[in-house]
mmCIF file of C-alpha atoms in Angstrom:
data_model
loop_
_atom_site.group_PDB
_atom_site.id
_atom_site.type_symbol
_atom_site.label_atom_id
_atom_site.label_comp_id
_atom_site.label_asym_id
_atom_site.label_seq_id
_atom_site.Cartn_x
_atom_site.Cartn_y
_atom_site.Cartn_z
ATOM 1 C CA MET A 1 -4.075 -33.362 11.423
ATOM 2 C CA ALA A 2 -6.134 -34.590 8.070
ATOM 3 C CA GLY A 3 -7.748 -31.255 7.927
ATOM 4 C CA LEU A 4 -4.705 -29.736 8.420
ATOM 5 C CA ASN A 5 -3.045 -31.387 5.472
ATOM 6 C CA VAL A 6 -6.265 -30.451 3.320
ATOM 7 C CA SER A 7 -6.198 -27.203 4.156
ATOM 8 C CA LEU A 8 -2.569 -26.549 3.634
ATOM 9 C CA SER A 9 -2.910 -28.554 0.266
ATOM 10 C CA PHE A 10 -5.846 -26.164 -1.026
ATOM 11 C CA PHE A 11 -3.485 -23.400 0.182
ATOM 12 C CA PHE A 12 -0.764 -24.746 -2.098
ATOM 13 C CA ALA A 13 -2.764 -26.004 -4.640
ATOM 14 C CA THR A 14 -4.130 -22.587 -5.244
ATOM 15 C CA PHE A 15 -1.138 -20.688 -5.228
ATOM 16 C CA ALA A 16 0.447 -22.703 -7.781
ATOM 17 C CA LEU A 17 -2.728 -22.508 -9.890
ATOM 18 C CA CYS A 18 -2.303 -18.853 -9.711
ATOM 19 C CA GLN A 19 1.065 -18.826 -10.838
ATOM 20 C CA ALA A 20 0.717 -21.117 -13.841
ATOM 21 C CA ALA A 21 -2.008 -18.889 -14.895
ATOM 22 C CA ARG A 22 -0.077 -15.805 -14.459
ATOM 23 C CA ARG A 23 2.721 -17.056 -16.297
ATOM 24 C CA VAL A 24 0.439 -18.218 -19.218
ATOM 25 C CA SER A 25 -1.624 -14.810 -19.366
ATOM 26 C CA LYS A 26 1.887 -12.893 -19.396
ATOM 27 C CA ALA A 27 2.632 -14.758 -22.466
ATOM 28 C CA LEU A 28 -0.570 -14.471 -24.112
ATOM 29 C CA LEU A 29 -1.968 -10.947 -23.021
ATOM 30 C CA PRO A 30 -0.642 -7.903 -24.082
ATOM 31 C CA GLY A 31 1.921 -6.199 -21.480
ATOM 32 C CA GLY A 32 -0.309 -3.532 -20.229
ATOM 33 C CA VAL A 33 -3.840 -5.767 -20.044
ATOM 34 C CA TYR A 34 -1.297 -8.025 -18.166
ATOM 35 C CA ALA A 35 0.139 -5.886 -15.748
ATOM 36 C CA SER A 36 -3.453 -4.050 -14.994
ATOM 37 C CA PHE A 37 -5.693 -7.071 -15.135
ATOM 38 C CA ALA A 38 -4.574 -10.675 -15.114
ATOM 39 C CA GLN A 39 -2.141 -10.264 -12.348
ATOM 40 C CA GLU A 40 -4.766 -8.546 -9.816
ATOM 41 C CA ALA A 41 -7.052 -11.068 -10.982
ATOM 42 C CA MET A 42 -4.774 -13.966 -9.744
ATOM 43 C CA ARG A 43 -3.152 -12.349 -6.802
ATOM 44 C CA VAL A 44 -6.826 -11.580 -5.123
ATOM 45 C CA LEU A 45 -7.436 -15.369 -5.990
ATOM 46 C CA VAL A 46 -4.604 -16.617 -4.102
ATOM 47 C CA GLU A 47 -4.898 -13.868 -1.630
ATOM 48 C CA LEU A 48 -8.091 -15.513 -0.463
ATOM 49 C CA GLY A 49 -6.795 -18.953 0.781
ATOM 50 C CA PRO A 50 -5.430 -18.803 4.054
ATOM 51 C CA TRP A 51 -9.005 -17.235 4.959
ATOM 52 C CA ALA A 52 -11.350 -19.784 2.576
ATOM 53 C CA GLY A 53 -8.559 -22.710 4.630
ATOM 54 C CA GLY A 54 -10.119 -22.511 7.794
ATOM 55 C CA PHE A 55 -7.089 -22.535 9.677
ATOM 56 C CA GLY A 56 -6.853 -21.796 13.346
ATOM 57 C CA PRO A 57 -5.141 -18.329 14.492
ATOM 58 C CA ASP A 58 -1.408 -19.597 14.698
ATOM 59 C CA LEU A 59 -1.493 -21.409 11.410
ATOM 60 C CA LEU A 60 -2.921 -18.682 9.766
ATOM 61 C CA LEU A 61 -0.890 -15.803 10.992
ATOM 62 C CA THR A 62 2.291 -18.158 9.955
ATOM 63 C CA LEU A 63 0.515 -18.754 6.515
ATOM 64 C CA LEU A 64 0.092 -15.069 6.354
ATOM 65 C CA PHE A 65 3.768 -14.405 6.953
ATOM 66 C CA LEU A 66 4.589 -16.781 4.395
ATOM 67 C CA LEU A 67 1.917 -15.658 1.581
ATOM 68 C CA PHE A 68 3.133 -12.065 1.968
ATOM 69 C CA LEU A 69 6.698 -13.656 1.196
ATOM 70 C CA ALA A 70 5.653 -15.480 -1.683
ATOM 71 C CA HIS A 71 3.403 -12.615 -3.118
ATOM 72 C CA GLY A 72 6.337 -10.233 -2.487
ATOM 73 C CA ALA A 73 8.596 -12.455 -4.457
ATOM 74 C CA THR A 74 6.280 -13.501 -7.380
ATOM 75 C CA CYS A 75 3.974 -11.521 -8.415
ATOM 76 C CA ASP A 76 5.268 -8.842 -10.516
ATOM 77 C CA GLY A 77 4.225 -6.072 -8.485
ATOM 78 C CA ALA A 78 0.606 -6.977 -8.170
ATOM 79 C CA THR A 79 -1.127 -5.592 -4.795
ATOM 80 C CA ALA A 80 -4.618 -7.118 -4.963
ATOM 81 C CA ASN A 81 -5.464 -4.219 -2.621
ATOM 82 C CA PRO A 82 -7.595 -1.487 -4.053
ATOM 83 C CA THR A 83 -6.245 1.140 -1.538
ATOM 84 C CA VAL A 84 -2.594 0.516 -3.073
ATOM 85 C CA SER A 85 -4.125 1.023 -6.585
ATOM 86 C CA LEU A 86 -5.734 4.122 -5.502
ATOM 87 C CA GLN A 87 -2.344 5.382 -3.764
ATOM 88 C CA GLU A 88 -0.987 5.335 -7.138
ATOM 89 C CA LEU A 89 -3.368 7.150 -8.591
ATOM 90 C CA LEU A 90 -2.847 9.730 -5.946
ATOM 91 C CA LEU A 91 0.625 9.528 -6.528
ATOM 92 C CA ALA A 92 0.244 10.562 -10.159
ATOM 93 C CA GLU A 93 2.135 7.076 -11.201
ATOM 94 C CA ALA A 94 -1.057 5.537 -12.920
ATOM 95 C CA SER A 95 -3.361 6.912 -15.327
ATOM 96 C CA LEU A 96 -7.426 6.487 -14.415
ATOM 97 C CA PRO A 97 -8.045 4.186 -16.854
ATOM 98 C CA HIS A 98 -5.242 1.935 -16.106
ATOM 99 C CA THR A 99 -6.553 2.223 -11.982
ATOM 100 C CA LEU A 100 -10.210 1.342 -13.520
ATOM 101 C CA LEU A 101 -8.652 -1.642 -15.166
ATOM 102 C CA THR A 102 -6.941 -2.766 -12.011
ATOM 103 C CA LEU A 103 -9.920 -2.243 -10.071
ATOM 104 C CA ALA A 104 -11.982 -4.240 -12.041
ATOM 105 C CA ALA A 105 -9.387 -6.787 -12.249
ATOM 106 C CA GLN A 106 -9.461 -7.076 -8.437
ATOM 107 C CA GLY A 107 -13.300 -7.315 -8.388
ATOM 108 C CA LEU A 108 -12.887 -10.150 -10.956
ATOM 109 C CA GLY A 109 -10.492 -12.059 -8.828
ATOM 110 C CA MET A 110 -12.800 -11.552 -5.786
ATOM 111 C CA GLN A 111 -15.521 -13.438 -7.278
ATOM 112 C CA ALA A 112 -13.292 -15.847 -8.568
ATOM 113 C CA ALA A 113 -12.148 -16.845 -5.249
ATOM 114 C CA HIS A 114 -15.581 -16.724 -3.737
ATOM 115 C CA THR A 115 -16.414 -19.266 -6.066
ATOM 116 C CA LEU A 116 -13.745 -21.348 -5.920
ATOM 117 C CA THR A 117 -14.170 -21.443 -2.104
ATOM 118 C CA ARG A 118 -17.840 -22.439 -2.015
ATOM 119 C CA LEU A 119 -16.489 -25.280 -4.511
ATOM 120 C CA TYR A 120 -13.816 -26.165 -2.332
ATOM 121 C CA TRP A 121 -16.058 -26.498 0.766
ATOM 122 C CA ALA A 122 -18.683 -28.341 -1.145
ATOM 123 C CA TRP A 123 -16.399 -31.289 -1.654
ATOM 124 C CA GLU A 124 -16.319 -31.699 2.074
ATOM 125 C CA LEU A 125 -12.902 -33.080 2.245
ATOM 126 C CA SER A 126 -12.510 -32.513 6.279
ATOM 127 C CA ASP A 127 -15.042 -32.169 8.846
ATOM 128 C CA LEU A 128 -14.115 -28.606 9.232
ATOM 129 C CA HIS A 129 -15.094 -28.031 5.528
ATOM 130 C CA VAL A 130 -18.483 -29.749 5.961
ATOM 131 C CA LEU A 131 -19.094 -27.167 8.839
ATOM 132 C CA GLN A 132 -17.719 -24.152 6.974
ATOM 133 C CA SER A 133 -20.189 -25.519 3.960
ATOM 134 C CA LEU A 134 -23.373 -25.404 5.874
ATOM 135 C CA MET A 135 -22.584 -22.492 7.574
ATOM 136 C CA ASP A 136 -21.161 -20.533 4.617
ATOM 137 C CA ALA A 137 -24.924 -19.073 4.314
ATOM 138 C CA HIS A 138 -25.375 -17.866 7.828
ATOM 139 C CA CYS A 139 -21.726 -16.733 8.510
ATOM 140 C CA SER A 140 -20.980 -14.221 11.416
ATOM 141 C CA SER A 141 -19.518 -11.226 10.919
ATOM 142 C CA ALA A 142 -15.620 -10.443 11.127
ATOM 143 C CA LEU A 143 -16.547 -7.272 12.607
ATOM 144 C CA HIS A 144 -16.634 -7.676 16.522
ATOM 145 C CA THR A 145 -16.607 -4.063 17.509
ATOM 146 C CA SER A 146 -18.192 -0.794 17.416
ATOM 147 C CA VAL A 147 -18.618 0.997 13.660
ATOM 148 C CA PRO A 148 -16.334 4.135 14.698
ATOM 149 C CA HIS A 149 -13.763 1.937 16.550
ATOM 150 C CA GLY A 150 -13.459 -0.553 13.621
ATOM 151 C CA MET A 151 -13.161 2.199 11.247
ATOM 152 C CA LEU A 152 -10.441 3.757 13.659
ATOM 153 C CA VAL A 153 -8.584 0.082 13.682
ATOM 154 C CA GLU A 154 -8.692 -0.372 9.802
ATOM 155 C CA GLY A 155 -7.674 3.076 9.280
ATOM 156 C CA ALA A 156 -4.746 2.881 11.241
ATOM 157 C CA CYS A 157 -3.462 -0.719 9.953
ATOM 158 C CA ALA A 158 -3.872 0.762 6.315
ATOM 159 C CA PHE A 159 -1.988 3.872 7.426
ATOM 160 C CA PHE A 160 1.017 2.053 8.664
ATOM 161 C CA PHE A 161 1.030 -0.205 5.764
ATOM 162 C CA HIS A 162 0.944 2.254 3.121
ATOM 163 C CA LEU A 163 3.626 4.465 5.279
ATOM 164 C CA THR A 164 5.722 1.293 5.468
ATOM 165 C CA LEU A 165 5.118 0.885 1.408
ATOM 166 C CA LEU A 166 6.037 4.572 0.710
ATOM 167 C CA ARG A 167 9.236 4.637 2.853
ATOM 168 C CA PHE A 168 10.787 1.443 1.713
ATOM 169 C CA ARG A 169 9.434 1.279 -2.084
ATOM 170 C CA ASN A 170 12.608 1.869 -3.457
ATOM 171 C CA SER A 171 14.313 -0.425 -0.973
ATOM 172 C CA LEU A 172 15.650 -3.641 -1.961
ATOM 173 C CA PRO A 173 13.243 -6.935 -2.088
ATOM 174 C CA ILE A 174 15.412 -8.492 0.104
ATOM 175 C CA TYR A 175 14.734 -6.262 2.730
ATOM 176 C CA ARG A 176 11.405 -4.724 1.729
ATOM 177 C CA VAL A 177 9.729 -7.979 1.408
ATOM 178 C CA PRO A 178 10.388 -9.291 4.803
ATOM 179 C CA LEU A 179 9.445 -6.167 6.552
ATOM 180 C CA VAL A 180 6.068 -5.622 4.818
ATOM 181 C CA ALA A 181 4.991 -9.222 5.437
ATOM 182 C CA LEU A 182 6.417 -9.055 9.275
ATOM 183 C CA LEU A 183 4.061 -5.628 9.091
ATOM 184 C CA VAL A 184 1.335 -7.354 7.988
ATOM 185 C CA THR A 185 1.676 -10.317 10.423
ATOM 186 C CA VAL A 186 2.035 -8.337 13.469
ATOM 187 C CA MET A 187 -1.235 -6.040 12.751
ATOM 188 C CA ALA A 188 -3.463 -9.407 12.098
ATOM 189 C CA TYR A 189 -2.143 -10.373 15.222
ATOM 190 C CA THR A 190 -2.977 -7.350 17.178
ATOM 191 C CA ALA A 191 -6.133 -5.789 15.403
ATOM 192 C CA GLY A 192 -7.529 -9.416 14.096
ATOM 193 C CA PRO A 193 -10.000 -9.815 17.559
ATOM 194 C CA PHE A 194 -11.759 -6.498 16.265
ATOM 195 C CA THR A 195 -11.832 -6.119 12.453
ATOM 196 C CA SER A 196 -9.798 -9.210 11.680
ATOM 197 C CA ALA A 197 -7.304 -6.529 10.279
ATOM 198 C CA PHE A 198 -8.171 -7.047 6.423
ATOM 199 C CA PHE A 199 -7.190 -3.244 5.627
ATOM 200 C CA ASN A 200 -7.948 -4.576 2.149
ATOM 201 C CA PRO A 201 -11.449 -3.506 0.834
ATOM 202 C CA ALA A 202 -11.575 -6.283 -1.984
ATOM 203 C CA LEU A 203 -10.447 -9.138 0.534
ATOM 204 C CA ALA A 204 -13.125 -7.675 3.087
ATOM 205 C CA THR A 205 -15.872 -7.467 0.686
ATOM 206 C CA SER A 206 -15.196 -11.445 -0.056
ATOM 207 C CA VAL A 207 -15.079 -12.529 3.472
ATOM 208 C CA THR A 208 -17.634 -10.696 5.485
ATOM 209 C CA PHE A 209 -19.755 -8.494 3.484
ATOM 210 C CA HIS A 210 -22.255 -11.343 2.831
ATOM 211 C CA CYS A 211 -22.312 -12.296 6.952
ATOM 212 C CA SER A 212 -25.404 -11.374 8.973
ATOM 213 C CA GLY A 213 -24.726 -9.197 11.974
ATOM 214 C CA HIS A 214 -24.478 -5.655 10.454
ATOM 215 C CA THR A 215 -25.643 -3.491 7.619
ATOM 216 C CA LEU A 216 -24.191 -2.905 4.087
ATOM 217 C CA LEU A 217 -23.289 0.920 5.067
ATOM 218 C CA GLU A 218 -21.803 -0.568 8.352
ATOM 219 C CA TYR A 219 -19.234 -2.761 6.427
ATOM 220 C CA THR A 220 -18.639 0.003 3.798
ATOM 221 C CA GLN A 221 -17.720 2.561 6.790
ATOM 222 C CA VAL A 222 -15.463 0.098 8.154
ATOM 223 C CA TYR A 223 -13.894 -1.597 5.581
ATOM 224 C CA TRP A 224 -13.969 0.950 2.625
ATOM 225 C CA LEU A 225 -14.011 4.074 4.301
ATOM 226 C CA GLY A 226 -11.299 3.422 7.150
ATOM 227 C CA PRO A 227 -8.504 1.875 4.746
ATOM 228 C CA LEU A 228 -8.737 4.643 2.171
ATOM 229 C CA THR A 229 -8.844 7.249 4.990
ATOM 230 C CA GLY A 230 -5.645 5.896 5.796
ATOM 231 C CA MET A 231 -4.117 5.626 2.784
ATOM 232 C CA VAL A 232 -4.707 9.160 2.242
ATOM 233 C CA LEU A 233 -3.291 10.182 5.451
ATOM 234 C CA ALA A 234 -0.328 8.245 4.818
ATOM 235 C CA VAL A 235 0.557 9.673 1.428
ATOM 236 C CA LEU A 236 -0.107 13.265 2.731
ATOM 237 C CA LEU A 237 1.917 12.706 5.727
ATOM 238 C CA TYR A 238 5.116 11.115 3.536
ATOM 239 C CA HIS A 239 4.733 13.826 0.687
ATOM 240 C CA GLY A 240 3.228 16.982 2.340
ATOM 241 C CA ARG A 241 0.614 16.924 -0.377
ATOM 242 C CA LEU A 242 -1.454 14.482 -2.954
ATOM 243 C CA PRO A 243 0.503 14.675 -6.259
ATOM 244 C CA ARG A 244 -2.455 14.075 -8.142
ATOM 245 C CA LEU A 245 -4.228 16.926 -6.548
ATOM 246 C CA PHE A 246 -1.822 19.565 -5.127
ATOM 247 C CA GLN A 247 1.559 20.927 -6.894
ATOM 248 C CA ARG A 248 2.110 23.020 -3.563
ATOM 249 C CA ASN A 249 3.447 21.108 -0.661
ATOM 250 C CA LEU A 250 0.830 21.409 2.260
ATOM 251 C CA LEU A 251 2.697 20.650 5.090
ATOM 252 C CA TYR A 252 6.306 21.158 5.085
ATOM 253 C CA SER A 253 8.047 24.342 3.973
ATOM 254 C CA GLN A 254 9.899 24.347 0.707
ATOM 255 C CA LYS A 255 13.642 25.037 1.248
ATOM 256 C CA ASN A 256 15.894 27.005 -1.230
ATOM 257 C CA LYS A 257 17.775 24.423 -3.016
ATOM 258 C CA TYR A 258 20.724 27.052 -3.610
ATOM 259 C CA ARG A 259 22.170 28.835 -0.174
ATOM 260 C CA THR A 260 24.194 32.074 -0.552
ATOM 261 C CA PRO A 261 27.423 31.209 0.798
ATOM 262 C CA ARG A 262 28.154 32.857 4.335
ATOM 263 C CA GLY A 263 31.485 34.793 4.873
ATOM 264 C CA LYS A 264 33.285 37.814 3.367
ATOM 265 C CA LEU A 265 33.060 38.705 0.337
ATOM 266 C CA ALA A 266 36.336 38.401 -2.075
ATOM 267 C CA PRO A 267 37.957 42.052 -2.454
ATOM 268 C CA GLY A 268 37.243 43.779 -5.680
ATOM 269 C CA PRO A 269 39.535 45.856 -7.381
ATOM 270 C CA ARG A 270 39.141 49.166 -5.823
ATOM 271 C CA ASP A 271 39.490 47.326 -2.345
ATOM 272 C CA THR A 272 42.752 46.114 -3.392
ATOM 273 C CA GLN A 273 44.270 50.250 -3.329
ATOM 274 C CA THR A 274 46.682 51.064 -1.168
ATOM 275 C CA PRO A 275 45.331 54.202 1.525
ATOM 276 C CA ALA A 276 48.009 56.784 -0.669
ATOM 277 C CA GLU A 277 46.398 55.492 -3.735
ATOM 278 C CA GLY A 278 42.843 55.641 -2.763
ATOM 279 C CA CYS A 279 43.489 59.689 -1.623
ATOM 280 C CA ARG A 280 45.079 60.223 -5.089
ATOM 281 C CA SER A 281 42.012 58.678 -6.803
ATOM 282 C CA ARG A 282 39.552 61.065 -4.759
ATOM 283 C CA GLU A 283 41.799 64.022 -5.849
ATOM 284 C CA PRO A 284 39.403 66.772 -7.618
ATOM 285 C CA VAL A 285 39.581 66.917 -11.212
ATOM 286 C CA TRP A 286 39.630 70.900 -11.661
ATOM 287 C CA ARG A 287 42.986 70.983 -9.850
ATOM 288 C CA GLY A 288 44.618 69.634 -12.650
ATOM 289 C CA VAL A 289 43.101 71.836 -15.097
ATOM 290 C CA GLY A 290 45.107 74.660 -16.816
ATOM 291 C CA ARG A 291 48.594 72.699 -16.139
#
């Protein structure tokens, strides 16, 4: 119970620290810098909390659900996920400089989170953290399946995650935030035994890339290429095209917006003539000559 209290304290303290830093950054930094850099760095920092705490699976899933609920309500649209930032670029909703700045912020937040986690373990506030501190240099890989299967798992998780974001992006937060949190929790429970279900390259890089068991290329294929492929397929399926690259719809036929009404045409002036008038109108002109 003492270890659990320490871990929970770390989780909530990290979240409170990041929220305070977010508010200070919002007040001091220009709006564009805050939107694309500071809030992303803060969210990456807090998102590492459950994995840094050394929680059990049940508690981890519960905290993961609560974490996404809190993020959806308080993080001002920050994603802490490179694939979401690249999705905005593909949708032509963000410029290339803005996307690069956001990715740099996510990388900075990842490094800050990793440093904070090691410092937290070094305090050895519980027996579990003593063990984690000792095993940090010899951690085991989060990838417990083959590389092709791992790519498929991470790609499928990213596909459903991004498809849900696209489908419910204009919905009210009271519906969208719990739905996304529930989806992430279910996928973490289902795919967790295979790849830990990160479908977030920044988070996976911080948590498992330094662990032994697989090469850097194998980690990159599973935790970067897999989620990026899933994201691109989700955008392509939802929009039928990649707006940044193609103007023409590649999957769905374009229907004419203005349809021609069906039915009989309204009678014109010539159609309203009586049969007799029609006959008189067709009388040869030469008959009237000379009269």
